[in-house]
Coordinates of C-alpha atoms and ligand atoms in Angstrom, one line a residue:
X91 CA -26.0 -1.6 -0.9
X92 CA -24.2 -2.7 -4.2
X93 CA -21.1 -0.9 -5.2
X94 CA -23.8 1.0 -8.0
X95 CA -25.6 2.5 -5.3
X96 CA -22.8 3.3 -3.1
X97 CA -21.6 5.0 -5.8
X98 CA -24.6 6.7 -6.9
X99 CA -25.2 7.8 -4.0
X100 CA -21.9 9.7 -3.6
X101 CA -21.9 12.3 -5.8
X102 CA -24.9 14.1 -7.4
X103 CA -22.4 16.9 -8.8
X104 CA -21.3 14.6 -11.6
X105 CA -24.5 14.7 -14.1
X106 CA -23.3 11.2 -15.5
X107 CA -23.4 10.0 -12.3
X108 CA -26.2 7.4 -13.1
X109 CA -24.3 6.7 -16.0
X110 CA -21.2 4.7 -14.8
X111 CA -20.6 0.7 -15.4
X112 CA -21.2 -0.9 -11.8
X113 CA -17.5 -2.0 -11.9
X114 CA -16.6 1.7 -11.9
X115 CA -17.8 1.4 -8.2
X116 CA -14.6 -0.4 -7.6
X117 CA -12.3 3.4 -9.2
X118 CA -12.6 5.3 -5.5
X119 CA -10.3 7.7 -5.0
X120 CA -7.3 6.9 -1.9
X121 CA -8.7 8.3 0.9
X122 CA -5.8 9.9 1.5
X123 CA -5.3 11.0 -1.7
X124 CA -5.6 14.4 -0.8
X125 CA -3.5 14.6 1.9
X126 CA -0.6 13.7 -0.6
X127 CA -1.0 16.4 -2.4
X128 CA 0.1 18.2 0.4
X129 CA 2.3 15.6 1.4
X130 CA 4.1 16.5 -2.1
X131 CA 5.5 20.4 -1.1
X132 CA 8.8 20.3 -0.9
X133 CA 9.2 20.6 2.8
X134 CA 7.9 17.5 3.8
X135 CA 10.1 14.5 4.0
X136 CA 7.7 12.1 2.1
X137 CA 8.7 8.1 3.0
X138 CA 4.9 7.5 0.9
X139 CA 5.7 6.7 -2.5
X140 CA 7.1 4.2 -4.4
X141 CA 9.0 6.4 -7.0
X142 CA 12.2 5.0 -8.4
X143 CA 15.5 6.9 -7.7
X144 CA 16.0 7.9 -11.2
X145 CA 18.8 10.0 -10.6
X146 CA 21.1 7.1 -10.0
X147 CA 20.8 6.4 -14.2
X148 CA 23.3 8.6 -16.3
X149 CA 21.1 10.7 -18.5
X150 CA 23.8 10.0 -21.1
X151 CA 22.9 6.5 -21.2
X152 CA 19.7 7.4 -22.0
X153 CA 20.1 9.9 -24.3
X154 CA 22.8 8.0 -26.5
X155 CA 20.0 5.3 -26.9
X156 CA 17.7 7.6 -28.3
X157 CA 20.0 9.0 -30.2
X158 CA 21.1 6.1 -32.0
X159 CA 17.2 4.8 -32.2
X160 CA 16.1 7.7 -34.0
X161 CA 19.2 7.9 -36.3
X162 CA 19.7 4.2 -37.6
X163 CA 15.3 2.9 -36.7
X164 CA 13.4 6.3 -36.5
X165 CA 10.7 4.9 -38.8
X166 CA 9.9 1.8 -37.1
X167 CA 10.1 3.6 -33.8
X168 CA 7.8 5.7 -34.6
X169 CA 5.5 3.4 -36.2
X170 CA 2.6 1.2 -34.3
X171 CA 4.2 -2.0 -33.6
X172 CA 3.7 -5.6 -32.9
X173 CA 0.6 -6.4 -30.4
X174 CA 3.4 -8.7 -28.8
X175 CA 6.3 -6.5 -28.5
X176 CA 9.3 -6.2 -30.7
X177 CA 10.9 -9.5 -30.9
X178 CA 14.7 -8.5 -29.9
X179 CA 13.5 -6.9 -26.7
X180 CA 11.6 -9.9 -26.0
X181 CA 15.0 -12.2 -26.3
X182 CA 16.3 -9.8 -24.3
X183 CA 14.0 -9.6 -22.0
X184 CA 14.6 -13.5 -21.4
X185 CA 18.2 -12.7 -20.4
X186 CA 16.8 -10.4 -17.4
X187 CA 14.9 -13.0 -16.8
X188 CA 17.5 -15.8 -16.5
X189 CA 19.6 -13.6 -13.6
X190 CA 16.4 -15.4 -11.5
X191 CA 16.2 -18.7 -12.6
X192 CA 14.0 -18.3 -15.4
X193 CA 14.0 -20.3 -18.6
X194 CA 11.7 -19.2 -21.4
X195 CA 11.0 -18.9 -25.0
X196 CA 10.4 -15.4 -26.4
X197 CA 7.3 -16.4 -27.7
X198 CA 5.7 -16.4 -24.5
X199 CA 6.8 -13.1 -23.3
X200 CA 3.6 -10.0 -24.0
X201 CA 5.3 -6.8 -23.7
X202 CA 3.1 -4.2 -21.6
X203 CA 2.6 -1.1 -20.8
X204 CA 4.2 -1.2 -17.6
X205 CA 3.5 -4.2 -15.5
X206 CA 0.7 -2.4 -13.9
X207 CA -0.6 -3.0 -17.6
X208 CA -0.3 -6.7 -17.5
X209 CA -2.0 -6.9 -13.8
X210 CA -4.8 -5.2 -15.8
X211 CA -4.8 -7.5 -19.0
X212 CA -4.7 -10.9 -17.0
X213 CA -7.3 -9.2 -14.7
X214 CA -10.0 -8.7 -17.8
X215 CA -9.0 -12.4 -19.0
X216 CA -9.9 -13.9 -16.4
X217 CA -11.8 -11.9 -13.4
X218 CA -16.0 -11.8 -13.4
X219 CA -18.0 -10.0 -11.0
X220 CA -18.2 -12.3 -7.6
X221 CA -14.2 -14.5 -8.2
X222 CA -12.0 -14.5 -5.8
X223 CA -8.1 -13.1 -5.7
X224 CA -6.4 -14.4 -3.2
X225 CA -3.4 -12.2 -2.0
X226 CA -1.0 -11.6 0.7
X227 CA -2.6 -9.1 3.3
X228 CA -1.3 -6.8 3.1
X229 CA -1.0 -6.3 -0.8
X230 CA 0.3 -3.6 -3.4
X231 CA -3.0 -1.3 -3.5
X232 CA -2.9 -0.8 -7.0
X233 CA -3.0 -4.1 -8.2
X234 CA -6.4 -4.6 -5.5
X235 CA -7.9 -1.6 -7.4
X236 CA -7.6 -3.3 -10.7
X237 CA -9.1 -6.6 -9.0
X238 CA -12.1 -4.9 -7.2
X239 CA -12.7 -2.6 -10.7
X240 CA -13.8 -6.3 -12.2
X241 CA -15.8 -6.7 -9.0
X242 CA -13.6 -9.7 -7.8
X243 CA -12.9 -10.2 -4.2
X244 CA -9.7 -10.0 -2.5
X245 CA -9.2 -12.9 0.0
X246 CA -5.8 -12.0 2.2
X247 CA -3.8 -14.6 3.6
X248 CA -1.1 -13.7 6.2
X249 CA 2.6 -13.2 5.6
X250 CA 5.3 -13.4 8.1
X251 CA 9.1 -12.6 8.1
X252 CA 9.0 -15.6 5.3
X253 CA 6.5 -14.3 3.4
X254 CA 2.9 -16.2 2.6
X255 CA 2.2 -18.8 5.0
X256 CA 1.2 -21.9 3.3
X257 CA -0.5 -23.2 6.0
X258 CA -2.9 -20.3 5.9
X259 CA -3.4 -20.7 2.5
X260 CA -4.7 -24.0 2.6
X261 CA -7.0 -22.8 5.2
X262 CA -8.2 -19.8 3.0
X263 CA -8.4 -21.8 0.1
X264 CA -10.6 -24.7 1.8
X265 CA -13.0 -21.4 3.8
X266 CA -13.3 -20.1 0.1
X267 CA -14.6 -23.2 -1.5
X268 CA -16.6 -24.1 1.3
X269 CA -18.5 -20.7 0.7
X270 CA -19.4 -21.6 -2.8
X271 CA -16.8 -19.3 -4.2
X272 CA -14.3 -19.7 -7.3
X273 CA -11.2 -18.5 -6.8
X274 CA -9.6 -17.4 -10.0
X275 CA -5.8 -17.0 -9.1
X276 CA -3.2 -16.5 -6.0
X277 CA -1.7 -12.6 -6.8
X278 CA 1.9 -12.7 -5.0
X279 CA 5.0 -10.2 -5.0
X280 CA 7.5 -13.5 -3.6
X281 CA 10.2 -11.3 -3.4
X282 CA 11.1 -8.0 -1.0
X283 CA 7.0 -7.3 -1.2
X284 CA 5.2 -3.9 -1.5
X285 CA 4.4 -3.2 1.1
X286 CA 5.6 -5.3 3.7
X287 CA 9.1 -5.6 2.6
X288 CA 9.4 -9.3 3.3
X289 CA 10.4 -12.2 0.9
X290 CA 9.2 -15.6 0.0
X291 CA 11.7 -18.3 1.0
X292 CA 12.6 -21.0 -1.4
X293 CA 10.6 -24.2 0.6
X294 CA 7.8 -21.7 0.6
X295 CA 7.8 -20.6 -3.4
X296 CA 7.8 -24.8 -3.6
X297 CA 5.3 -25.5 -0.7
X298 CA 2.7 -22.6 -2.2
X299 CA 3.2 -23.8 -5.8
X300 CA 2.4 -27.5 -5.0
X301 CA -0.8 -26.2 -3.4
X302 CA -1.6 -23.9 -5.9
X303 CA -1.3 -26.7 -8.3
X304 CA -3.3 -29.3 -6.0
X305 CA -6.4 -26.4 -6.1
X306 CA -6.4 -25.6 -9.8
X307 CA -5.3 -22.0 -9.0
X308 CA -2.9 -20.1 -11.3
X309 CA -0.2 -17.7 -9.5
X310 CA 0.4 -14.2 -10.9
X311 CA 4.0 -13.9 -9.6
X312 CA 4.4 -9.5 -9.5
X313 CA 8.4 -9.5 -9.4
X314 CA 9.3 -5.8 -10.1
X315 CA 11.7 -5.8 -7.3
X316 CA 13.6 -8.5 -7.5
X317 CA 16.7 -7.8 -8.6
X318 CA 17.5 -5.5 -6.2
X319 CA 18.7 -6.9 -3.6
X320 CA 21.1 -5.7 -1.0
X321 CA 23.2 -8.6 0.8
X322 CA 21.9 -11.6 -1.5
X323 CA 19.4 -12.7 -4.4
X324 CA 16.4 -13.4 -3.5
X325 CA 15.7 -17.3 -4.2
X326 CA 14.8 -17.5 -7.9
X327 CA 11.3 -16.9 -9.0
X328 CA 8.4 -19.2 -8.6
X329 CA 8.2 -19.4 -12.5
X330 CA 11.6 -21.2 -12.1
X331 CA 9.9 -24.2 -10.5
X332 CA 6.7 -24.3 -12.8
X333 CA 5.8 -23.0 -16.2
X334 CA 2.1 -24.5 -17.0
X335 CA 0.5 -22.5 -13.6
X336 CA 2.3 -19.6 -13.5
X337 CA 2.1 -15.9 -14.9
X338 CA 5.1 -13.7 -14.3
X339 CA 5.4 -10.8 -14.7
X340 CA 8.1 -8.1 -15.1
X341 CA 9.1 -4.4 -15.6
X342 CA 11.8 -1.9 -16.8
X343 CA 10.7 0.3 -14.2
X344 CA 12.8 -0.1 -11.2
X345 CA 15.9 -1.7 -12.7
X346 CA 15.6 1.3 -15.5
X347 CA 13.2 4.0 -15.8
X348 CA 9.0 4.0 -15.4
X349 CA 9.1 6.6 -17.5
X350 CA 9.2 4.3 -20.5
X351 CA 6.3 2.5 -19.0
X352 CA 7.5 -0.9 -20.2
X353 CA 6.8 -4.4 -18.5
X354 CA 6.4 -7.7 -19.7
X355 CA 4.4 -11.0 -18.9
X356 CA 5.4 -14.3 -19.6
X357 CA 2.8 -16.9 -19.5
X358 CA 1.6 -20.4 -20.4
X359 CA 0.9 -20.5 -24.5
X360 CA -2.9 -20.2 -23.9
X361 CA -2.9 -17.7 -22.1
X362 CA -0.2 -15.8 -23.8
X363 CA -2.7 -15.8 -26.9
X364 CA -5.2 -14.0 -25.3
X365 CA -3.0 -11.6 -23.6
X366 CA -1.8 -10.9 -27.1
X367 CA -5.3 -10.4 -28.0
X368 CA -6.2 -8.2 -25.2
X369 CA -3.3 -5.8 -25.2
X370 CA -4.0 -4.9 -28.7
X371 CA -7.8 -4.4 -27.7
X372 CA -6.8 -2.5 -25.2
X373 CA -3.3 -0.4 -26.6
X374 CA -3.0 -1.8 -30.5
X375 CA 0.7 -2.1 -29.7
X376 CA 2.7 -1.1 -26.6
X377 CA 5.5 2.3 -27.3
X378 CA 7.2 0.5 -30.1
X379 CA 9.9 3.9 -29.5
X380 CA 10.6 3.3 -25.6
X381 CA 10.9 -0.8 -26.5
X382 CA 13.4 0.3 -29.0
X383 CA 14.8 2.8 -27.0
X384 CA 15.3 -0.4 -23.9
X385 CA 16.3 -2.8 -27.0
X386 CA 19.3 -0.5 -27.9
X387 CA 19.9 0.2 -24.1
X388 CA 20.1 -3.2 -23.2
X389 CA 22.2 -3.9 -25.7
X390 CA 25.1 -1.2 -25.8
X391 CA 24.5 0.0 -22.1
X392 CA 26.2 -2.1 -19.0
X393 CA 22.8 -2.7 -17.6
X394 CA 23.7 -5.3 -15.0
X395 CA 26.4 -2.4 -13.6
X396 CA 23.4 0.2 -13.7
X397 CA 21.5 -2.1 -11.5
X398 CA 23.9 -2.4 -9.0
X399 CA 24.7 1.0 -8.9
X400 CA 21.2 1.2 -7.8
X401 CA 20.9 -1.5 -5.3
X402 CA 23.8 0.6 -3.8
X403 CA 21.9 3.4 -3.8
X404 CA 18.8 1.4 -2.2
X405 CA 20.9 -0.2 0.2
X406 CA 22.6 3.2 1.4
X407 CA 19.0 4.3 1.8
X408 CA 17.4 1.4 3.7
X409 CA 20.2 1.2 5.8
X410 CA 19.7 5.2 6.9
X411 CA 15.9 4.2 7.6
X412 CA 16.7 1.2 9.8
X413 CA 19.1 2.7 12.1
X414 CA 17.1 5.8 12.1
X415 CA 14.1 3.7 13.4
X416 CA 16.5 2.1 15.8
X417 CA 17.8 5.7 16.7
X418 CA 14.4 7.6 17.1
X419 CA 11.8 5.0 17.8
X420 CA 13.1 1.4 19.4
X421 CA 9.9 0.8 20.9
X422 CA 8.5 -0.1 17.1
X423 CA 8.8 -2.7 14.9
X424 CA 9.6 -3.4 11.4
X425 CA 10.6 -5.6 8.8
X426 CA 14.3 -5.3 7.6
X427 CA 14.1 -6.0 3.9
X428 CA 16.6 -7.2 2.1
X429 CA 15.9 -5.6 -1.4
X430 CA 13.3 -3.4 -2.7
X431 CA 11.8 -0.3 -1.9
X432 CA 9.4 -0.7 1.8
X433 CA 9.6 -1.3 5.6
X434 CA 6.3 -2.1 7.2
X435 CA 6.1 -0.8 10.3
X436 CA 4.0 -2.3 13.6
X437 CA 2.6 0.6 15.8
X438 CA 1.4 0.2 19.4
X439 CA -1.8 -1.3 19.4
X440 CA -3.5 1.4 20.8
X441 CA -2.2 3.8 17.7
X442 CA -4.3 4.4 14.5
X443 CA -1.8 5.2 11.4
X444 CA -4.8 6.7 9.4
X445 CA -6.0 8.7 12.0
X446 CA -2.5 9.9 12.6
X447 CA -1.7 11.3 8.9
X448 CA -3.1 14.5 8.8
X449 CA -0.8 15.5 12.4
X450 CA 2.2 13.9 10.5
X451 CA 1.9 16.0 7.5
X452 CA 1.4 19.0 9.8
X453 CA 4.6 17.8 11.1
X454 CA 5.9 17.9 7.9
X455 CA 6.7 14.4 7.5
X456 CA 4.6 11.6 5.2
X457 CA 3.8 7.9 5.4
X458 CA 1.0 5.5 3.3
X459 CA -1.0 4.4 6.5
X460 CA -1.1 0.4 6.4
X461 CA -5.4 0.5 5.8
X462 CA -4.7 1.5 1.6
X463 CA -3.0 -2.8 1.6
X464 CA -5.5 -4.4 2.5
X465 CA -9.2 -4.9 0.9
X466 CA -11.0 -5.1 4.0
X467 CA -10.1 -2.1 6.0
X468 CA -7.3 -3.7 8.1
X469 CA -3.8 -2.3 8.6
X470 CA -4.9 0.8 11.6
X471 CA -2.0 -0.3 13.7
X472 CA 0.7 -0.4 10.5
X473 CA 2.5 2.1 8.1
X474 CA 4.7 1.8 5.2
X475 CA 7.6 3.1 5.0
X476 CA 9.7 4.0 1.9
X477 CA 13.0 4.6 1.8
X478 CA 13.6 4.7 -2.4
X479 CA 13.4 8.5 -2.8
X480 CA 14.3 10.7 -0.1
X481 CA 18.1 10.7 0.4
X482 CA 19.5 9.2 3.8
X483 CA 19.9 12.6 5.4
X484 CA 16.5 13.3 4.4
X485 CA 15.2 10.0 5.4
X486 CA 16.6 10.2 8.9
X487 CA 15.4 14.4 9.4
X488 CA 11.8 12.2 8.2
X489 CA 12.1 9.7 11.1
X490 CA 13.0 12.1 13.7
X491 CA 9.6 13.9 12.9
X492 CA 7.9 10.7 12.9
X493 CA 8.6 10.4 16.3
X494 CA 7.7 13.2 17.3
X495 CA 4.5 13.0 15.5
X496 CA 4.3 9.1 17.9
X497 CA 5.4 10.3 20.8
X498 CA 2.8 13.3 20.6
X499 CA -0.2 11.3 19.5
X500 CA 0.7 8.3 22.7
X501 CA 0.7 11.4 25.1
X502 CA -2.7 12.2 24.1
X503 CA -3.6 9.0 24.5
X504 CA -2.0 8.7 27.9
X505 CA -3.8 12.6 29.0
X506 CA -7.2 11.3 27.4
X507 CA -7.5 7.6 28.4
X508 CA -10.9 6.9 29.2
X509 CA -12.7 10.3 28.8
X510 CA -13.8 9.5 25.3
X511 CA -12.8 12.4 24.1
X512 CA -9.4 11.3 21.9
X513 CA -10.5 12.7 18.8
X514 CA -11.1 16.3 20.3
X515 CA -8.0 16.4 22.1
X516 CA -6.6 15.4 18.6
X517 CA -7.9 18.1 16.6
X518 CA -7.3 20.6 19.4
X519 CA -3.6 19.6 18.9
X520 CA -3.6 19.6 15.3
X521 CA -4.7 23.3 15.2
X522 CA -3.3 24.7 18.2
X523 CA 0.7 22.8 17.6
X524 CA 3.5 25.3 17.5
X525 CA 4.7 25.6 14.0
X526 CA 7.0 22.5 13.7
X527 CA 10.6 22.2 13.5
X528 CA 11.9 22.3 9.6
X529 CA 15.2 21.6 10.5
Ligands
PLP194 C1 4.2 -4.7 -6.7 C2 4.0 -3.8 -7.9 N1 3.5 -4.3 -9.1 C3 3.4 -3.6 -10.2 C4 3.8 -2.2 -10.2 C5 3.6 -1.4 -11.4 O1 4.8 -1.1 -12.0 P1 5.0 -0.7 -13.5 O2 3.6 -0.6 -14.1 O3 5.7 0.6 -13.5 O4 5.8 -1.8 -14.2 C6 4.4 -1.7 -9.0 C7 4.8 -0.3 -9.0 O5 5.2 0.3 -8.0 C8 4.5 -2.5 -7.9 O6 5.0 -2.1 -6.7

């Protein structure tokens, strides 16, 4: 079935429903979507999303910006801007850059609307129906919407504690050829990755680029979380080592605020053109008032403190979730990230995170099951974990359920080995569990 007539088949309550672009096949609601929204009372401990602690940022900081924006620019600010960006927040943006290794002219750098923006843009510049991405599996969902919304494929290749393994890149690169396929670019978060919390090490950010290189494929480096790491930098980025086959991109939104919904990409000049191009198809010009708002920020502010204050913050946090896991469930596994926002947990094999959600929730506790990273339906036996939000009391009251939640599904597994009848015993627990422990 193409992904038209999945999705016509669907849903005959939407009257346009024979309407949609086939690529709109690709925009399918999380499956767990709903779940979330439950997930999102107050009572549960939710280790699921991604948001920034934005708490950690003095309001006054923020405010005195604005103030001072609308006071001495309030016209321009305003005002539809450049299709680039505002050229001081581009130099300045080159200065973030440069705390990882980066060297760059402003005239490179596309300011976006968030870097989920930029994903977008280079995805429309380059993606047609049938290409191939080839990411890390897992991968950061949202960015695999975008790519399946231009009907690309996503090829994973596998990670380990080191991140992407070149050798099983060369071998998906070689299986993808061999089928006839073009694959248009290598999408990789190199450092403290979302989801699996893992970074790229420095004879690997060479090793992939050289390959990359060797096989004509461009590399979309996604670094929103790199500078906030907790013991040590990360190495610098890939765009370091190469300029001509690399687009990076960066954001505001973890080392600042998403609120302002401001990221950047810096790419070769070519392609920078077009992405100049296609942001203003797409947005005419990106907030000229939050750019000025960051400009002013940036520039009066002690920015480099507020980051750390927040890797402190992060660091507190990640630190609560590890020993908690240590504490409440030793028989796991994880990755122990060294920055950034996620721990990817391993289950036991026999263990299905999706399936496990729902009795979770019940139990007042939330997790993104590892299935929504990866294209093809992979991930049962994994879960992220994040640890950005909750607070570390909060965090360790979450794990505490979790295990509970493990502990209760393996006994049902254990009492219904064999009889085939798992997912009754499983619903007869969900609905018939005592009301759980809020404490
Ligand atoms: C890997 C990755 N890329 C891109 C984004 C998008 O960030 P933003 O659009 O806020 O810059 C996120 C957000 O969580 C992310 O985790």
């Amino acid at each position: 079935m193409t992904e038209q007539g999945s999705l016509q088949a669907g849903n005959n309550l939407d009257p346009w429903y024979s309407h949609y672009a086939e690529r709109a096949g690709g925009l399918r609601a999380s499956e767990v979507r709903a779940l979330f929204a439950v997930a999102s009372r107050p009572e549960v401990v939710s280790l699921a999303g991604g948001m920034p602690f934005v708490a950690a940022l003095p309001q006054e900081l923020v405010i005195g910006a604005m103030d001072r924006v609308m006071r001495e620019q309030g016209a321009v600010a305003l005002q539809y801007g450049s299709g680039q960006g505002v050229p001081e927040l581009r130099e300045q943006i080159l200065e973030v850059m440069a705390l990882e290794g980066i060297s760059a002219n402003a005239d490179d750098v596309v300011v976006t609307t968030g870097s989920q923006h930029a994903l977008e843009l280079v995805s429309k510049l380059f993606l047609d129906p049938g290409d191939v991405v080839l990411s890390e599996g897992p991968s950061y969902v949202t960015a695999m919407v975008i790519f399946k919304s231009y009907q690309a494929e996503v090829e994973h290749v596998p990670m380990d504690e080191n991140g992407l393994i070149p050798e099983a890149l060369r071998e998906h690169i070689k299986r993808v050829k061999a089928a006839g396929k073009t694959i248009k670019f290598l999408y990789t978060i190199p450092s403290f990755h979302n989801p699996a919390g893992v970074t790229l090490s420095w004879e690997r950010r060479v090793e992939i680029l050289q390959i990359a290189k060797e096989n004509d494929i461009l590399v979309l480096e996604d670094n929103p979380y790199g500078l906030l790491y907790f013991d040590r930098p990360a190495p610098d980025a890939m765009r370091s080592i190469e300029q001509d086959g690399v687009v990076y991109l960066g954001t505001f939104s973890k080392t600042l605020a998403p609120g302002f919904r401001v990221g950047w990409a810096l790419a070769p000049h070519a392609i920078r053109e077009k992405l100049v191009l296609a942001n203003e198809a797409a947005v005419l010009s990106p907030s000229s008032f939050s750019q000025l708002v960051i400009s002013e920020y940036l520039k009066t502010a002690d920015w480099k403190g507020q980051i750390n204050t927040f890797r402190g913050v992060y660091h507190e946090r990640k630190n609560a979730m590890i020993s908690s896991l240590e504490e409440y469930l030793p028989e796991l596994s994880w990755t122990n990230p060294n920055g950034g926002f996620y721990v990817w947990v391993t289950l036991p094999e026999r263990l299905d995170s999706k399936a496990m959600l729902p009795r979770a929730v019940k139990e007042l506790v939330a997790y993104t099951p590892g299935t929504a990273f990866f294209a093809d339906g992979d991930g049962h036996q994994n879960m992220r974990l994040s640890f950005c939000y909750p607070t570390p009391a909060n965090i360790r009251v979450g794990i505490r359920r979790l295990a509970t939640v493990i502990r209760g599904e393996l006994d049902l597994l254990d009492t219904f080995a064999g009889t085939g009848s798992l997912d009754a015993a499983r619903d007869n627990r969900r609905f018939s569990a005592p009301p759980p422990n809020i404490s």
